[in-house]
mmCIF file of C-alpha atoms in Angstrom:
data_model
loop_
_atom_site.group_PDB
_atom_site.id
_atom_site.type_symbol
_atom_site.label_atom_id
_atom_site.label_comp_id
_atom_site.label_asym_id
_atom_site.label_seq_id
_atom_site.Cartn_x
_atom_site.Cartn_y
_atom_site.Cartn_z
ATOM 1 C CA UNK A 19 114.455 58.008 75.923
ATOM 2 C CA UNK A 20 115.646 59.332 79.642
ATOM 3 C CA UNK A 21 113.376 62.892 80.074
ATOM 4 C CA UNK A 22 114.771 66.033 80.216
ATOM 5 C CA UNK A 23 115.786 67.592 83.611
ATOM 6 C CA UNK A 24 112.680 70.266 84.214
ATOM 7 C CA UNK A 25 113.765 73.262 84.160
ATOM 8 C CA UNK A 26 114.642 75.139 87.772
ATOM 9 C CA UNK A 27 112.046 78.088 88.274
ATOM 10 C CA UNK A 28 112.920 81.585 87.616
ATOM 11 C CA UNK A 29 111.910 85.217 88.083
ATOM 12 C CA UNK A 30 109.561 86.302 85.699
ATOM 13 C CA UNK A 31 110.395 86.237 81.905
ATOM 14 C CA UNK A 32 111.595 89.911 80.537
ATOM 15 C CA UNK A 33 110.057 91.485 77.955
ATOM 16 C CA UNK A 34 111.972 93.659 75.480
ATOM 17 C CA UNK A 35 111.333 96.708 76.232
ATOM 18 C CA UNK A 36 111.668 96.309 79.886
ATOM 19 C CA UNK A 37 114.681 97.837 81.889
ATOM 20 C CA UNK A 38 118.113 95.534 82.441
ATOM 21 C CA UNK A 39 118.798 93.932 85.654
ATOM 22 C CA UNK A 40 121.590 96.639 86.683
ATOM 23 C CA UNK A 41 124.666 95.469 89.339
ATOM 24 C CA UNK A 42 123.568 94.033 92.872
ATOM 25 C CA UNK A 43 126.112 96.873 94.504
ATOM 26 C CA UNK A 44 124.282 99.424 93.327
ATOM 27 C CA UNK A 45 121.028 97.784 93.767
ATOM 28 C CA UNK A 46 121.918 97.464 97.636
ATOM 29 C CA UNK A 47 122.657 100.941 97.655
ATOM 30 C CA UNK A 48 119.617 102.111 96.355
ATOM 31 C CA UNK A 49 118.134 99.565 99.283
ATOM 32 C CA UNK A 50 120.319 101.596 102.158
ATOM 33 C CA UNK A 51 118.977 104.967 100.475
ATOM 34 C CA UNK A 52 115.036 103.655 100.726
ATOM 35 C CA UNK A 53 115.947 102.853 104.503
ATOM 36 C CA UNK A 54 117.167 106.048 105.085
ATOM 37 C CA UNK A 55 114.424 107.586 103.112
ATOM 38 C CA UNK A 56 111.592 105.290 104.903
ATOM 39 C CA UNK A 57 113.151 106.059 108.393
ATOM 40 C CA UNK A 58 112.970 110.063 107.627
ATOM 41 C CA UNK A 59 109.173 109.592 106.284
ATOM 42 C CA UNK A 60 108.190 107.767 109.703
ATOM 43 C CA UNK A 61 109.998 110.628 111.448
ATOM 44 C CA UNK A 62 108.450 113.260 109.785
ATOM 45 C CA UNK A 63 104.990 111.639 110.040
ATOM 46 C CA UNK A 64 106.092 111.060 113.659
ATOM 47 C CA UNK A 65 106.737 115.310 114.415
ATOM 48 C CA UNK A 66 103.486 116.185 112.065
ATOM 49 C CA UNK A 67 101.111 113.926 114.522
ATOM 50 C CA UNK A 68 102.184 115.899 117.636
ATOM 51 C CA UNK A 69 101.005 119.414 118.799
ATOM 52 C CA UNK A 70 98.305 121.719 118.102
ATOM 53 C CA UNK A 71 98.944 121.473 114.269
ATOM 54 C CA UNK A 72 98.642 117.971 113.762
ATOM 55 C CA UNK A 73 97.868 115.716 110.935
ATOM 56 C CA UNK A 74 96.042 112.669 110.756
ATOM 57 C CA UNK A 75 97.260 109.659 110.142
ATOM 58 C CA UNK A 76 94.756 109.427 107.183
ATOM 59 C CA UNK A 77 95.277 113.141 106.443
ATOM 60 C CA UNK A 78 99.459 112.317 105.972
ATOM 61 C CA UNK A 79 98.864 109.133 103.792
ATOM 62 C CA UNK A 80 96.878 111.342 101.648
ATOM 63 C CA UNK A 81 99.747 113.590 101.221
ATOM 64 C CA UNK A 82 102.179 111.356 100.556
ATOM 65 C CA UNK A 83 100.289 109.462 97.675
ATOM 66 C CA UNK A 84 99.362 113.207 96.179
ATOM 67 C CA UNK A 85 102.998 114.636 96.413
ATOM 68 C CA UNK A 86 104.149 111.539 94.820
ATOM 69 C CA UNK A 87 101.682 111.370 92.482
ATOM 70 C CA UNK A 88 102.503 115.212 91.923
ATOM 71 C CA UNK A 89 106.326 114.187 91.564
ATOM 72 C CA UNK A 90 105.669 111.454 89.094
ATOM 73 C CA UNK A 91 103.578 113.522 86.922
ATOM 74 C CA UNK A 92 106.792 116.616 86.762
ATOM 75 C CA UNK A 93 109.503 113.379 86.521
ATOM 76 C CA UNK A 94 107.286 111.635 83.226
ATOM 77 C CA UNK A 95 107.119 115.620 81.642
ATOM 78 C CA UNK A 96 110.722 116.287 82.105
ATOM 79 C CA UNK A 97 111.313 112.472 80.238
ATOM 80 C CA UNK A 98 108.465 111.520 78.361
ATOM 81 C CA UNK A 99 109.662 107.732 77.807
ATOM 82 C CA UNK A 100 110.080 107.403 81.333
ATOM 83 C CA UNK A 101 105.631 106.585 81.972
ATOM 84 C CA UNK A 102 105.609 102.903 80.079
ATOM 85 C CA UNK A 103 103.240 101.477 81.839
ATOM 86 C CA UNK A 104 102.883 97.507 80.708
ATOM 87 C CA UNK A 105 101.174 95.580 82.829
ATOM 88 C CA UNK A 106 97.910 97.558 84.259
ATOM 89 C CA UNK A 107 96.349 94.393 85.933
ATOM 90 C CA UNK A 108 99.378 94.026 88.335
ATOM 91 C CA UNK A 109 99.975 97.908 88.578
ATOM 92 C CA UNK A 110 96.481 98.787 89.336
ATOM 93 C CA UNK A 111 96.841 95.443 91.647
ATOM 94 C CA UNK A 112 99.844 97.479 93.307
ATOM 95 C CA UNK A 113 98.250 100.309 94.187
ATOM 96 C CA UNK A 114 94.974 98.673 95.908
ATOM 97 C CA UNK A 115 97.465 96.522 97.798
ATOM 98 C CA UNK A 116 99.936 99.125 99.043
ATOM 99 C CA UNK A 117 96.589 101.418 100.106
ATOM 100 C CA UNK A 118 95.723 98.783 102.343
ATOM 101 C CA UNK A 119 98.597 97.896 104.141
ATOM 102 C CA UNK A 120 98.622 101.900 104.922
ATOM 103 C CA UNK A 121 95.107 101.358 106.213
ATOM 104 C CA UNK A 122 95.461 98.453 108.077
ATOM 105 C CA UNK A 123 98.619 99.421 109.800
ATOM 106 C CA UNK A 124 97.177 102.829 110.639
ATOM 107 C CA UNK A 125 94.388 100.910 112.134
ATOM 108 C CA UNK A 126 96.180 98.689 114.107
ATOM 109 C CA UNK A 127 98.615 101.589 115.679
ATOM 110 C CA UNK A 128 95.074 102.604 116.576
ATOM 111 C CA UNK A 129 94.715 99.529 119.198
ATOM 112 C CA UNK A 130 98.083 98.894 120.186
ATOM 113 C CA UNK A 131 101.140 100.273 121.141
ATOM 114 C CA UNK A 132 103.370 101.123 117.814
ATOM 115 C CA UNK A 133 106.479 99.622 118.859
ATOM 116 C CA UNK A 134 103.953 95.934 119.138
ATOM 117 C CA UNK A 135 102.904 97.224 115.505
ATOM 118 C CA UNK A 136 105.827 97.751 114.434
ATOM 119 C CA UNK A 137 107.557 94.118 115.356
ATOM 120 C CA UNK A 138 104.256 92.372 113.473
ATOM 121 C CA UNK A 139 104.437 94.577 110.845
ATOM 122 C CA UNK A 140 108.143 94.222 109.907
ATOM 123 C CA UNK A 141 107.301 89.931 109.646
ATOM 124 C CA UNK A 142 106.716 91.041 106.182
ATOM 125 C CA UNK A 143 109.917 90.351 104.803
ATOM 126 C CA UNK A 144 109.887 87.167 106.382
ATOM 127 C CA UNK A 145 106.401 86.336 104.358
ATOM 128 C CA UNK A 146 107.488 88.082 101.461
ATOM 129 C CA UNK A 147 110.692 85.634 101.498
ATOM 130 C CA UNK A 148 108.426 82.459 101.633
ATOM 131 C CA UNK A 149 105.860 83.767 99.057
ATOM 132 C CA UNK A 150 108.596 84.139 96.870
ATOM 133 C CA UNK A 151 109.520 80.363 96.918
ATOM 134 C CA UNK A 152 106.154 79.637 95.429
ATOM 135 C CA UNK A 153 105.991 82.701 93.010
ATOM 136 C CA UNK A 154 109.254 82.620 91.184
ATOM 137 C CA UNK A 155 110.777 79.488 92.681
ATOM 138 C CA UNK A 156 113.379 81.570 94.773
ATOM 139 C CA UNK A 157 115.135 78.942 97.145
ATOM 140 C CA UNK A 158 117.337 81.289 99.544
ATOM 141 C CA UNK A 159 120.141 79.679 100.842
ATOM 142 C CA UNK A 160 120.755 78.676 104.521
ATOM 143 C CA UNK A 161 122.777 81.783 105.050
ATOM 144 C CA UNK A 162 120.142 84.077 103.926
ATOM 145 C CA UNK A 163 117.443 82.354 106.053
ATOM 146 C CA UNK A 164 119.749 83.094 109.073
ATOM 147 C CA UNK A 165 120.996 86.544 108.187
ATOM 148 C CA UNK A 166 117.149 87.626 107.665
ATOM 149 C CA UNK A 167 116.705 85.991 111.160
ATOM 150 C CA UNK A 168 119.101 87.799 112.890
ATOM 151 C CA UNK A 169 118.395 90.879 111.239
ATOM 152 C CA UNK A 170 114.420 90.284 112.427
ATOM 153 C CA UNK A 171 116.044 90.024 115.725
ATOM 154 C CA UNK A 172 117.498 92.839 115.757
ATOM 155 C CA UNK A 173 113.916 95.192 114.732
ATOM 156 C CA UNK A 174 112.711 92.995 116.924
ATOM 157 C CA UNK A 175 115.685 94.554 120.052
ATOM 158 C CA UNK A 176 114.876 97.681 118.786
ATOM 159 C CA UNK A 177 111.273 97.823 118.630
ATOM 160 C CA UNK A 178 110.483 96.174 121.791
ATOM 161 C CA UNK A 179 113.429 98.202 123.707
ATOM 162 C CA UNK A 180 115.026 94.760 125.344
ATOM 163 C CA UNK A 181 111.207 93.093 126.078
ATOM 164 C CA UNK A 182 108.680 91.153 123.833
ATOM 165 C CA UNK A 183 105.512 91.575 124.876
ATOM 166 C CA UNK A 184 102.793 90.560 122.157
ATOM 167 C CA UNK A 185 98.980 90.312 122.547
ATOM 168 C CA UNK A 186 96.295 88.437 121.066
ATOM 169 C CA UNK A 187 93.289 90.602 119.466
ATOM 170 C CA UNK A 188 92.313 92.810 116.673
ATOM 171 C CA UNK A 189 94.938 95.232 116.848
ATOM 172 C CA UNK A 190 97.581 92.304 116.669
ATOM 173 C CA UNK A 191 95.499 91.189 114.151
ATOM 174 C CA UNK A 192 95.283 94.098 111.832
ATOM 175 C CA UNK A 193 99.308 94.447 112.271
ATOM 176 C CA UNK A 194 99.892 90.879 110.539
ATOM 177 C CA UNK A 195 97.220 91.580 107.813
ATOM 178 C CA UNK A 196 99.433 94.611 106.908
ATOM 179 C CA UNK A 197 102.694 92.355 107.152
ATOM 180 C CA UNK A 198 101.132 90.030 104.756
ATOM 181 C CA UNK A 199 99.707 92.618 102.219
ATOM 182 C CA UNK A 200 102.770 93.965 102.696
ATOM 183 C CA UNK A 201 104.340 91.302 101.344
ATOM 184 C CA UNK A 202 102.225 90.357 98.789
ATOM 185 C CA UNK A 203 103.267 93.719 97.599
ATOM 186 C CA UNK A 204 106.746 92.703 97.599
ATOM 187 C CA UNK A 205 105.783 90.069 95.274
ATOM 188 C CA UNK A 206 103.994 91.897 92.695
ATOM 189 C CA UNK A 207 106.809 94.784 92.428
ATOM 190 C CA UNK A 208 109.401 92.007 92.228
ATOM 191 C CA UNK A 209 106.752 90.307 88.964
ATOM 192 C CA UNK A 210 106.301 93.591 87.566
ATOM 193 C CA UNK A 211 109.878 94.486 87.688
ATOM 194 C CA UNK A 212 109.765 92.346 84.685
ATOM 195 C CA UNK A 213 107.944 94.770 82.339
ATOM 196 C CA UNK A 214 107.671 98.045 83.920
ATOM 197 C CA UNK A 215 109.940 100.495 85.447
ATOM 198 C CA UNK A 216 110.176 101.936 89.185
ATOM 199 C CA UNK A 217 108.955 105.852 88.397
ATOM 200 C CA UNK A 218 105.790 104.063 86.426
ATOM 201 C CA UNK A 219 104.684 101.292 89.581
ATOM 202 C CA UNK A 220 105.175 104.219 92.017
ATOM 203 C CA UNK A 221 102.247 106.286 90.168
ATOM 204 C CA UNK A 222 100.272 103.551 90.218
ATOM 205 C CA UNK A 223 100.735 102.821 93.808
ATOM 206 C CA UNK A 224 99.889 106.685 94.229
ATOM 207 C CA UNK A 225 96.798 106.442 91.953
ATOM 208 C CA UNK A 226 95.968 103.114 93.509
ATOM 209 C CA UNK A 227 96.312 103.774 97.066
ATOM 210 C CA UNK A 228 94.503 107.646 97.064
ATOM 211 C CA UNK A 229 90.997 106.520 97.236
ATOM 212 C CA UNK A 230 91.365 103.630 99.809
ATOM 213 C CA UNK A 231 93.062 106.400 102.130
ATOM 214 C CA UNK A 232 91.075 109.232 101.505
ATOM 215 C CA UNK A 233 88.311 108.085 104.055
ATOM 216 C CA UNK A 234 90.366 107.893 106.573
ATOM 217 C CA UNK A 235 91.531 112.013 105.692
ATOM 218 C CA UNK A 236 88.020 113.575 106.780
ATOM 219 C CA UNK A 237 87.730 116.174 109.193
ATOM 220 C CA UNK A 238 89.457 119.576 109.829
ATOM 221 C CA UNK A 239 93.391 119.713 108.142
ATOM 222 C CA UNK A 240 95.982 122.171 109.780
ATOM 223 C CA UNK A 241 96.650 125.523 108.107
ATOM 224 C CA UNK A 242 100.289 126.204 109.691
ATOM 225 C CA UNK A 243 102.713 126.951 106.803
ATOM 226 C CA UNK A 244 105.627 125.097 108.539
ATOM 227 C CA UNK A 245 103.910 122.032 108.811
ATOM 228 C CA UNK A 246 102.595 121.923 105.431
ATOM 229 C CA UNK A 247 106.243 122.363 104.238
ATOM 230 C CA UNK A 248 107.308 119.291 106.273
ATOM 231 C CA UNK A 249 104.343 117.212 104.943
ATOM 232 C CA UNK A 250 105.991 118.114 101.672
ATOM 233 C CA UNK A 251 109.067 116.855 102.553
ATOM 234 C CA UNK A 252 107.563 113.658 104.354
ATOM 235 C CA UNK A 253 105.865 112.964 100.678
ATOM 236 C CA UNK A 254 109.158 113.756 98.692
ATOM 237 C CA UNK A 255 110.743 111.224 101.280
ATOM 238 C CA UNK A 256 108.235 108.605 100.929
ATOM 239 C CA UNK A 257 108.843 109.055 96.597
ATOM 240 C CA UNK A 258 112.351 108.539 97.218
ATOM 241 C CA UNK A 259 112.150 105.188 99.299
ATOM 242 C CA UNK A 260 109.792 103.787 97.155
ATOM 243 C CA UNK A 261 111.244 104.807 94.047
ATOM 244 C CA UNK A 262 114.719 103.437 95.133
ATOM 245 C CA UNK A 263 113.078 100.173 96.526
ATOM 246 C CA UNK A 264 111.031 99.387 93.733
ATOM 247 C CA UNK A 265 114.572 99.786 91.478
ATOM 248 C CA UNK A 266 116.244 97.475 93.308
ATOM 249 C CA UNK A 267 114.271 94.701 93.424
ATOM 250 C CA UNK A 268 115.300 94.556 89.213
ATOM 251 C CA UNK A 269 118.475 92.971 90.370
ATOM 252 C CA UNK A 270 117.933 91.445 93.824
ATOM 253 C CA UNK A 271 115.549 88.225 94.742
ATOM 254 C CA UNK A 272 112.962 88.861 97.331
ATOM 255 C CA UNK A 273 115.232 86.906 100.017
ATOM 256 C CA UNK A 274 117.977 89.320 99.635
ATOM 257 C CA UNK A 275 115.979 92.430 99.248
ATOM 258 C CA UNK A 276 113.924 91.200 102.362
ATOM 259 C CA UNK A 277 117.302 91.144 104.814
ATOM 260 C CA UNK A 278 118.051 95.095 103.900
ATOM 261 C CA UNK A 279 114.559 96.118 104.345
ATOM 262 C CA UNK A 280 115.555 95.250 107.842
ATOM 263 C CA UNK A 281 117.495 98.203 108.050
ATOM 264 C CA UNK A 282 114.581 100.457 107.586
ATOM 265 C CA UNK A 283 112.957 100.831 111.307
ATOM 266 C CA UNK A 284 116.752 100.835 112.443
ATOM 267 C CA UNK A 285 117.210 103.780 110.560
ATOM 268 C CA UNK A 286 113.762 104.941 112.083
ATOM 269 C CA UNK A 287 115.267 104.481 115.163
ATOM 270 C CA UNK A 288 118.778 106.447 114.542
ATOM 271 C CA UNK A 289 117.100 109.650 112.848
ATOM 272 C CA UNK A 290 114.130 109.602 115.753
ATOM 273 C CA UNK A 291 117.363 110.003 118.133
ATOM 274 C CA UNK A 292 118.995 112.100 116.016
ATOM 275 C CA UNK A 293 116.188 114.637 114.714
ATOM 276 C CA UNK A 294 113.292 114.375 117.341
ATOM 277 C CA UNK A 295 115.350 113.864 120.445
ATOM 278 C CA UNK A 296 114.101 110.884 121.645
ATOM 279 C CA UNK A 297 116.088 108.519 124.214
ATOM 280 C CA UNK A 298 118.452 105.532 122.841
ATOM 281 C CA UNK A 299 118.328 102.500 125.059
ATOM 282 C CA UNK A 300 121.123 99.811 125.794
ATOM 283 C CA UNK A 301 118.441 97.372 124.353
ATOM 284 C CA UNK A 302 118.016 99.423 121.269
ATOM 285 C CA UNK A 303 121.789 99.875 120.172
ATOM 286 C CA UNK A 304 122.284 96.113 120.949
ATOM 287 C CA UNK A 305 119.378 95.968 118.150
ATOM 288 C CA UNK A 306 121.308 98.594 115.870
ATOM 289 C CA UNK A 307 124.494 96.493 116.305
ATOM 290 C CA UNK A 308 122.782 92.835 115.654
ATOM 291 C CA UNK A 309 120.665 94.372 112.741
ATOM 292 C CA UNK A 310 123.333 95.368 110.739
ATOM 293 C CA UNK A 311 125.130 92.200 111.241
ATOM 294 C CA UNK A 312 122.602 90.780 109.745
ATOM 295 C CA UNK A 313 122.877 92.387 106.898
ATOM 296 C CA UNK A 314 126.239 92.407 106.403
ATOM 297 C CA UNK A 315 126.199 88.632 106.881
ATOM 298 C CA UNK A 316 123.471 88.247 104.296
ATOM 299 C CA UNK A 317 125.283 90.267 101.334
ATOM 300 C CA UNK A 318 128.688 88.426 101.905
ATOM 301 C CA UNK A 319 126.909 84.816 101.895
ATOM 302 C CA UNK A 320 123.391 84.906 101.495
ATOM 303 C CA UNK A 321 123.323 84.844 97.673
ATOM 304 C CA UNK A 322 124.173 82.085 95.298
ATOM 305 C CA UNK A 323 126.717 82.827 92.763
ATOM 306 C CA UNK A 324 125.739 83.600 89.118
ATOM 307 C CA UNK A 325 125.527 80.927 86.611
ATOM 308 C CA UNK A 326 128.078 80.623 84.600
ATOM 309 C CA UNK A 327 127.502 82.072 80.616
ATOM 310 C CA UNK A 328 127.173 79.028 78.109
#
């Protein structure tokens, strides 16, 4: 008897009671929103750290995982089937996870300069897209590896304002174990997608995350009204994005999820300009410009078409 073809690899199975994959539009949507969401956390966090008022940078990752954590607890009140938490070993392995990449890119912004950081740390889709060939047996076509390229090049334009100048030592070295957890993240939201829904992994990334960042919070906190208002905002921000991102990854693979993400510090970049007054260089539009190509190339090619129904 000839075998049976084995069977090509999948995403994780569903179970019942887990949400339905909604439409990739709207799932790239929600992506664009978490860009714009993540870009206005990093500026916030970005105007909190200056002046005679400042936060910490473990004093604002404590915020954010307690005003989300706050949020969460008002959004499952307001609809009590919306906490169905499935899965603890991967949720609880969500929050750890996401508390150390916080950590360990705080650290590294600590040794190095952040736009550096910033071009290791945003490699993470790039892992996350490879991971994901081993995880779920995702196999992204040619035209999403070069889309996610250019896009890369593009953060990378923007981020290093025209030059790339990288080091070798700790700091560097701190930035890429951030990229990586970073994208092991990726892979466990995309796994638990299967079972649980977005508001329910965001608590746990709250709950999770908390005690590996409140170390890092010691020492006197700011008592300026104003500032406390914005750290509100910066945590509703950071709920949104992560809310949003978690969401779409129901409907997207990690490949195609990976080449929006690449919008996010180009949306840093647009609102810093916009909001905080800070100079926009031929170098970075250039970015802006190839970045968004990027993109757009990835969503008109990058995916493979849906199977046919039997």
């Amino acid at each position: 008897m000839t075998p049976e073809p084995a069977a090509t690899p999948a995403a994780p199975a569903r179970s019942a009671g887990a949400p339905r994959p909604q439409p990739r539009w709207l799932a790239r949507l929600e992506l664009l929103g978490a860009a714009l969401s993540f870009g206005l956390m990093a500026v916030l966090a970005r105007r909190l750290s200056r002046g005679d008022a400042a936060f910490s940078a473990g004093q604002l990752t404590v915020i954010r995982f307690v005003v989300g954590a706050a949020v969460s607890l008002v959004a499952f009140r307001v609809r009590p089937g919306l906490y169905r938490p499935h899965d603890l070993r991967l949720l609880w392995t969500r929050g750890f996870s996401g508390g150390i990449v916080v950590v360990l890119y705080f650290l590294a912004l600590a040794r190095i300069p952040a736009g550096e950081a910033g071009m290791l740390y945003n490699l993470f889709p790039v892992i996350a897209t490879a991971m994901s060939i081993r995880a779920f047996g995702e196999r992204p076509t040619v035209h999403l590896v070069l889309a996610l390229l250019v896009a890369t090049g593009g953060v990378v334009l923007v981020l290093g304002n025209g030059s790339l100048a990288l080091g070798i030592g700790l700091g560097e070295g701190l930035a890429v174990a951030a990229a990586v957890f970073a994208a092991f993240s990726s892979v466990v939201i995309r796994a638990m997608r299967a079972t649980d829904n977005a508001p329910t992994i965001f608590f746990y990334f709250c709950l999770g995350g908390l005690p590996v960042a409140l170390p890092f919070a010691l020492g006197a906190w700011p008592t300026d009204p104003t500032a406390w208002a914005l750290a509100a905002g910066m945590g509703l921000a950071a709920y949104a994005a992560q809310v949003l991102m978690t969401e779409a990854y129901g409907a997207l693979s990690i490949g195609e999820a990976a080449v929006w993400l690449q919008l996010t510090p180009l949306a840093q970049y647009a609102l810093a300009a916009l909001l905080l007054g800070e100079p926009v260089s031929a170098a970075g539009m250039a970015g802006m410009l190839v970045g968004v190509a990027g993109v757009a190339y990835g969503t008109v090619l990058g995916h493979r078409p849906r199977a046919p129904r039997a």
